[in-house]
Structure formats: C-alpha cells, structure tokens
Tab-separated table of C-alpha atoms in Angstrom:
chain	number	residue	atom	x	y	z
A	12	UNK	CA	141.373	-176.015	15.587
A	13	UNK	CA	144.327	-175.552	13.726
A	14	UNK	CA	147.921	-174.440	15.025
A	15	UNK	CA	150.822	-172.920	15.003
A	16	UNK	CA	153.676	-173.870	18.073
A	17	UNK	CA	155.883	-170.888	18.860
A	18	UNK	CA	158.465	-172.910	19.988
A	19	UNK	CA	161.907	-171.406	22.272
A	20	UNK	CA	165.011	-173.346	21.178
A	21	UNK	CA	167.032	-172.078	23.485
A	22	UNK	CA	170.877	-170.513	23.213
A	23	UNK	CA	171.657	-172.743	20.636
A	24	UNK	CA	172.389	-176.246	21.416
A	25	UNK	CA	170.466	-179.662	21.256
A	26	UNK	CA	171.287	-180.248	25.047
A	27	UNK	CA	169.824	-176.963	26.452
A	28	UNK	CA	166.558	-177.698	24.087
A	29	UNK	CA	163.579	-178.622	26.510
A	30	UNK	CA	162.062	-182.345	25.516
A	31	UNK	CA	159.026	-180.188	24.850
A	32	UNK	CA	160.760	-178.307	22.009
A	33	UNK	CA	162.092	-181.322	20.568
A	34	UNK	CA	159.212	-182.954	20.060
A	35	UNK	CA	156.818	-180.194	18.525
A	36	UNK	CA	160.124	-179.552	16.103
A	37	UNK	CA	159.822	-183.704	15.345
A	38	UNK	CA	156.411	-183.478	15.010
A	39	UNK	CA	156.210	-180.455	12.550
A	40	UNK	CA	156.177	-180.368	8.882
A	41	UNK	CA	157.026	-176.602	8.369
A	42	UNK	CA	159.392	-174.500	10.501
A	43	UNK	CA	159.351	-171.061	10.013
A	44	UNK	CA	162.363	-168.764	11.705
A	45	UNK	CA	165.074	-166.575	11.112
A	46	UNK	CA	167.760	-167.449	9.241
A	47	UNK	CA	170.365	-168.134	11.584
A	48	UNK	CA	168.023	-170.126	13.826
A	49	UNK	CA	166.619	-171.978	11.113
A	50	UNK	CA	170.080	-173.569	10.061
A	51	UNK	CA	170.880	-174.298	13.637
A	52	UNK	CA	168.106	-176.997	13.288
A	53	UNK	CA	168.337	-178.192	9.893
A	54	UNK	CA	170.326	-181.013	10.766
A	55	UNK	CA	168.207	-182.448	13.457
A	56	UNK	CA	165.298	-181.884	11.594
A	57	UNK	CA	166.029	-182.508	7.918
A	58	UNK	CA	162.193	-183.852	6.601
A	59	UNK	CA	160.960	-180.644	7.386
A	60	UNK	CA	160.281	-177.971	5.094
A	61	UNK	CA	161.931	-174.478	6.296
A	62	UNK	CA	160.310	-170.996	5.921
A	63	UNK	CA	162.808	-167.915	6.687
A	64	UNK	CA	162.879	-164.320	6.310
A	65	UNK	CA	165.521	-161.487	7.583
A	66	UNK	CA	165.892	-159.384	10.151
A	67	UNK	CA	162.949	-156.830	9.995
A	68	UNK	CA	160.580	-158.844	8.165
A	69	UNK	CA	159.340	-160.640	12.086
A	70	UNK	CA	155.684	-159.824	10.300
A	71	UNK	CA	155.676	-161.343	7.168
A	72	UNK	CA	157.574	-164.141	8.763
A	73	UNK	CA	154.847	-164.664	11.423
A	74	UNK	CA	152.033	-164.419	8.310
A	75	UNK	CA	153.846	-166.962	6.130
A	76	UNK	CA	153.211	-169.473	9.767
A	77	UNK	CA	150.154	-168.819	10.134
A	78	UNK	CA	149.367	-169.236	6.549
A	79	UNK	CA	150.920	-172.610	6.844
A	80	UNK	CA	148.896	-173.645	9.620
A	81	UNK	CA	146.087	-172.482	8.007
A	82	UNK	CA	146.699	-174.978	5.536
A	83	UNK	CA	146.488	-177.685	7.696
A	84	UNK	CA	150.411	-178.395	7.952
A	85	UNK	CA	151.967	-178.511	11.487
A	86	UNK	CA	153.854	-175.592	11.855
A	87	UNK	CA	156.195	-174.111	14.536
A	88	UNK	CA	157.606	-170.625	14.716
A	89	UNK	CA	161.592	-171.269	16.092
A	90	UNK	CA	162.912	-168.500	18.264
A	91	UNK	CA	166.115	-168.754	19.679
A	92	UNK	CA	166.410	-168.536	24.180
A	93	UNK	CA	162.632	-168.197	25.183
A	94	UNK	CA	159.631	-167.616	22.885
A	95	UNK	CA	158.594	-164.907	25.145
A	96	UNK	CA	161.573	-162.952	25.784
A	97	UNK	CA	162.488	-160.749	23.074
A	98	UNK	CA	161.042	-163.498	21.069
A	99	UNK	CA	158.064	-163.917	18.838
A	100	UNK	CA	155.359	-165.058	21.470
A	101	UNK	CA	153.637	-161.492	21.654
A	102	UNK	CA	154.101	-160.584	17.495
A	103	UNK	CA	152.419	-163.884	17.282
A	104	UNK	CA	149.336	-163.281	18.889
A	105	UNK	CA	149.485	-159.817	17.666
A	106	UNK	CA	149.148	-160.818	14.049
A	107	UNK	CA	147.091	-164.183	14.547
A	108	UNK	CA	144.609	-161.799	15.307
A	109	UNK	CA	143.946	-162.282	11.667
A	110	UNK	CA	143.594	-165.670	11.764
A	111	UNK	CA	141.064	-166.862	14.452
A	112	UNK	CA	140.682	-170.065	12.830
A	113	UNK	CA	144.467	-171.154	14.151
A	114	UNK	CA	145.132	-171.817	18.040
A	115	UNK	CA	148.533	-170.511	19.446
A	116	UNK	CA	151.235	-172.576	21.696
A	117	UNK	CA	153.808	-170.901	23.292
A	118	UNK	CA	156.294	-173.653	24.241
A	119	UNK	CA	159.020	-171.873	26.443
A	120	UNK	CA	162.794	-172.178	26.366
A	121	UNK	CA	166.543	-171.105	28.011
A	122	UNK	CA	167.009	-167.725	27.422
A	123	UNK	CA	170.049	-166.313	26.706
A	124	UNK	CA	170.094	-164.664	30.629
A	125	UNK	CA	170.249	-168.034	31.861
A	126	UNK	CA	172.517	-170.080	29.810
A	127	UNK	CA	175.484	-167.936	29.991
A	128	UNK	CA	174.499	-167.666	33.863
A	129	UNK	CA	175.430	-171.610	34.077
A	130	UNK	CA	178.650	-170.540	32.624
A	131	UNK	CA	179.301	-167.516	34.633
A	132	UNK	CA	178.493	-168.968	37.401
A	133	UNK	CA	175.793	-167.733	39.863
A	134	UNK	CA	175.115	-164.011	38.681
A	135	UNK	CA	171.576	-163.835	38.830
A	136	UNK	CA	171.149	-165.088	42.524
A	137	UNK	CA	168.869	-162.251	43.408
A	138	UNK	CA	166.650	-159.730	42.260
A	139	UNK	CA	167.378	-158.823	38.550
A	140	UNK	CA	165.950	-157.594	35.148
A	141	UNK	CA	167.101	-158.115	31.826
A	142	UNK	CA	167.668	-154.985	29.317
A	143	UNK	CA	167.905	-155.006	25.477
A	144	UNK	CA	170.309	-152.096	24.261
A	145	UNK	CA	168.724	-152.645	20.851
A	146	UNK	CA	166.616	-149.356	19.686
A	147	UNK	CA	165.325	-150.837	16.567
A	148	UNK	CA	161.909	-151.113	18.023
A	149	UNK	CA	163.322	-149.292	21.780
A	150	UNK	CA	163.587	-145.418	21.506
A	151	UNK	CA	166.957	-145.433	22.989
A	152	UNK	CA	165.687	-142.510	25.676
A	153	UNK	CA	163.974	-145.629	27.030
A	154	UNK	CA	166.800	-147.725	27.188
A	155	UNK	CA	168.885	-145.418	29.490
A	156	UNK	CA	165.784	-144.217	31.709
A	157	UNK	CA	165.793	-148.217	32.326
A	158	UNK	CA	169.056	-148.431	32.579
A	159	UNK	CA	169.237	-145.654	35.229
A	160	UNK	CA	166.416	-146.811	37.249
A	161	UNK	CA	167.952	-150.369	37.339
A	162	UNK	CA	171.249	-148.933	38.368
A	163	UNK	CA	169.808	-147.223	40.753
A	164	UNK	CA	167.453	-150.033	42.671
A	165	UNK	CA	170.502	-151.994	42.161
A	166	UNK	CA	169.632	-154.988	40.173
A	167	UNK	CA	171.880	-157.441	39.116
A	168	UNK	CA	170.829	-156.726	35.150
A	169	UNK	CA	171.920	-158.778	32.072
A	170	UNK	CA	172.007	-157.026	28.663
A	171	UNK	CA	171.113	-158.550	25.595
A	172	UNK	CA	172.282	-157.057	21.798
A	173	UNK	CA	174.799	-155.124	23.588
A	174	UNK	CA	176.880	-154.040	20.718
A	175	UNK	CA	176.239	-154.774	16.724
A	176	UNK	CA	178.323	-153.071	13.932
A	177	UNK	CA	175.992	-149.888	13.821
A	178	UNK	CA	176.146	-149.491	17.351
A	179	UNK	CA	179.894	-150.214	18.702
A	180	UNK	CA	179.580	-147.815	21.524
A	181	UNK	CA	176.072	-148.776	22.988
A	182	UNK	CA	177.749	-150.894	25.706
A	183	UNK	CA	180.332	-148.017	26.310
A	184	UNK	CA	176.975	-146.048	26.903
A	185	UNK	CA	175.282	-148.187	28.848
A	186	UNK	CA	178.295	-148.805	31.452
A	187	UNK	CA	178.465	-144.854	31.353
A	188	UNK	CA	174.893	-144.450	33.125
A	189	UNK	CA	174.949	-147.347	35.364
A	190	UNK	CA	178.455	-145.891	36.457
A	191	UNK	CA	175.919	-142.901	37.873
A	192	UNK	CA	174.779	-145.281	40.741
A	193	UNK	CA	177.000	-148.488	40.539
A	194	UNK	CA	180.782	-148.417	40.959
A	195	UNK	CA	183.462	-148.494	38.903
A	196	UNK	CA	184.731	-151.910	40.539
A	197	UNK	CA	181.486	-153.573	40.204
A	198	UNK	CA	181.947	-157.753	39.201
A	199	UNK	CA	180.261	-157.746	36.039
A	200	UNK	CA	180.972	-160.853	32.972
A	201	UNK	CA	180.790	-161.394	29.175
A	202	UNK	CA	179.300	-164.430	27.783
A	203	UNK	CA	179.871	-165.140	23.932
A	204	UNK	CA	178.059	-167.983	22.170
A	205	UNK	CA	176.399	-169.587	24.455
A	206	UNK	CA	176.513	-173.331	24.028
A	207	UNK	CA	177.554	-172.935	20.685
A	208	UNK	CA	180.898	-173.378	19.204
A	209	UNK	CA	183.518	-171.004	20.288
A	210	UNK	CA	181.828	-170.514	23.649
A	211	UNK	CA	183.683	-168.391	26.127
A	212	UNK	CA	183.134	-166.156	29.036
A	213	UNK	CA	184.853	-163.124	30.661
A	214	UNK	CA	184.775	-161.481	34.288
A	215	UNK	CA	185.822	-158.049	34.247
A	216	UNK	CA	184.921	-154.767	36.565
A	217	UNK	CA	182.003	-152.140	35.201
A	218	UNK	CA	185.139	-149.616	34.515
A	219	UNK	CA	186.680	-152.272	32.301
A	220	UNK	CA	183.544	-153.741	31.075
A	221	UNK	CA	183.305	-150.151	29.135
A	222	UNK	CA	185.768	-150.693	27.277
A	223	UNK	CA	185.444	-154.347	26.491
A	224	UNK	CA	184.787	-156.124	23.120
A	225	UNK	CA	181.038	-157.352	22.942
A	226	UNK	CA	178.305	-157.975	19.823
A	227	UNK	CA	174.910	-159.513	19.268
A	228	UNK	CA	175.940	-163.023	20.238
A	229	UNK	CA	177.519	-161.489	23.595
A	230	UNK	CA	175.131	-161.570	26.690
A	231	UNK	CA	176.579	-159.456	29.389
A	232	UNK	CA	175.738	-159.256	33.167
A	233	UNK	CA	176.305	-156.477	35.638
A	234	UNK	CA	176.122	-157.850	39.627
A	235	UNK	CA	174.624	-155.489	42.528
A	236	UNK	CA	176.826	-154.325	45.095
A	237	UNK	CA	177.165	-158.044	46.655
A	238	UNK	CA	178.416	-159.909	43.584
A	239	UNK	CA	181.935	-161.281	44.038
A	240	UNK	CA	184.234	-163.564	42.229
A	241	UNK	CA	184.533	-167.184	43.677
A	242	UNK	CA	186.604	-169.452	42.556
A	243	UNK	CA	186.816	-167.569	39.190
A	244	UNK	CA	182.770	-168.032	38.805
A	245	UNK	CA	180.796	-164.546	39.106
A	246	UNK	CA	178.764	-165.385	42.051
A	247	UNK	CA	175.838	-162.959	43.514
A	248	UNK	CA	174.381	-164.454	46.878
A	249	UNK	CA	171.033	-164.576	48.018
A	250	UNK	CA	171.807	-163.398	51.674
A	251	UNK	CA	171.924	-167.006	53.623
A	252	UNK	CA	173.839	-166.655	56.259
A	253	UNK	CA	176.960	-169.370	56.752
C-alpha cells in the first residue's frame, strides 16, 4: 500500500527529534505541515518539496497529504511535540477515511509537556493531565469543568495555548478556578520556547502565575500540593521515602 507518515517533531529542535523522525523526514519527498513547523525543517531537509496551509485549514492540509501519497510520493505530515497530542494523528485517520488505498504511520515525538519538564526540572513526577485552554475546537465550558475536576483530584496539570492575542486573560481564568481547590502558594512554572532560540523558564506561585505574561509558545505547569522548589528546579516527588 501506499503511505502517508504522520511524523511528531518534537518542541522544536534537531536534538529532541527521535532517530525515527529523522529518518522518515530524510526519506520523504513531500512534507506537508503548518507553516511555522514547516520552516523549522527546511534547512535539514532542503530536497524536499513542502506543502503548507494556515491555521484552520488542518483539513485541507491533511487532503493535500494524502493526495500526495496517493500519488505515489513519500509523504509525511510534520506536527510539532507528539503526533498524537493535540496533533494531527486522529484528523488523519479521520479524513484518510477517504482514501483506503493509503496506509497511516503515526511516528511519535516530545511533546511540549515534556520538554519544558527537562527544563523545569521534575514537575510531572506523579499523576498528571495535560489541558489545552484553546476553545477553537474546545467549548470553553469544557475547559473549566476540566480544569475544576483536575484541581480538584489534584493533578499536577500542564497547560498548553495558554494565552494568544484574542485570549490574554484565559490563563488569568484558568488560575482563577484551580484557585477553587489549589492554593494560592502553589509551585507552578512557565516554559517559553522550548529548545528553540530564546528559551527560558519561570517558577512562580498559582497567585502570581495569574498575573504572569504567557502566549502560544508558553507551556505552563501547575504542581499538586507536594511540588516544591529544589535547587531552583520545580520538583514534584513521587513519594520514596529518604
């Protein structure tokens, strides 16, 4: 059969891409992706031919892939982190319903969640979930039920698109309901760019964290009621007794 790789590049650079990735991107002669993700590869992969489309055209952009592996060209579909995580995996096999004649490979990657943990620290050392504030395809009723219930079961959670221009206060929000069931001086941290240039991180409390500067290449964790600072990394423990 034909195919189509939908391929996880991970937060953004070439040393946090799995050898996997690399090669299906070597081996391909289109790559089809967003724009921003697109020109992070470019350079690495310059015989390739490049398909892109905006934000909120994921469906046409997931046609035009399958149309090229239709043709017989290798094709991969780039998303950045993991191909499964707010990525492209399930739209993939959603609309290659239309096209039974091409198989599907998912090949997985570092989410966001787990890059700018390594730079935290340790935040995710127990139970967690990971929550989009995004309510382009999320009624935003959703969002805060999850939100709430998270709070509530105390999960370390890590939000992703926690702030764009047309939603400034969303992460103001957000700290506003999990302030319901976590307190005010709970460790939380900011990651921006994650292994990209101008990388940086932040650890803050929840009552300053809802006031803090974040956007869409911000990734920001909130610990349980056992996360502490240790030596300046944001550190939740697993509960092994020293």
């Amino acid at each position: 059969m034909k195919k189509v790789y939908v391929v996880g590049m991970g937060p953004g650079s070439q040393e946090q891409m799995t050898e996997k990735a690399r090669e299906v991107f070597a081996s391909c002669e289109v790559i089809a992706g967003y724009t921003v993700y697109v020109e992070l590869l470019k350079e690495a992969y310059p015989g390739a031919e490049y398909i892109t489309t905006p934000m909120r055209q994921e469906v046409e952009r997931c046609r035009l892939a399958f149309e090229s592996a239709a043709e017989g060209k290798t094709t991969a579909m780039v998303c950045s982190g993991d191909a499964g995580i707010y990525g492209m995996a399930g739209l993939m096999y959603e609309v290659g319903e239309e096209y039974p004649q091409v198989e599907i490979e998912v090949v997985p990657g570092v989410t966001a969640a787990l890059g700018g943990a390594a730079v935290l620290g340790a935040p995710l050392g127990h139970d967690l979930c990971i929550i989009s504030l995004s309510d382009l395809l999320t009624p935003w009723e959703t969002i805060e039920k999850r939100l709430l219930s998270a709070a509530a079961a105390d999960f370390v959670i890590c939000l992703y698109n926690p702030a764009s221009r047309k939603r400034k206060d969303y992460l103001k929000k957000a700290c506003e309901i999990l302030m319901n069931h976590k307190p005010a001086d709970t460790v939380c941290g900011i990651v921006r760019n994650i292994a990209r240039e101008g990388e940086s991180f932040q650890i803050l409390t929840l009552g300053e964290l809802k006031d803090a500067e974040a956007d869409m290449f911000s990734t920001v964790y909130i610990g349980n009621h056992e996360t502490k600072v240790i030596r300046g990394r944001m550190v939740t423990p697993r509960g092994y007794q020293l």
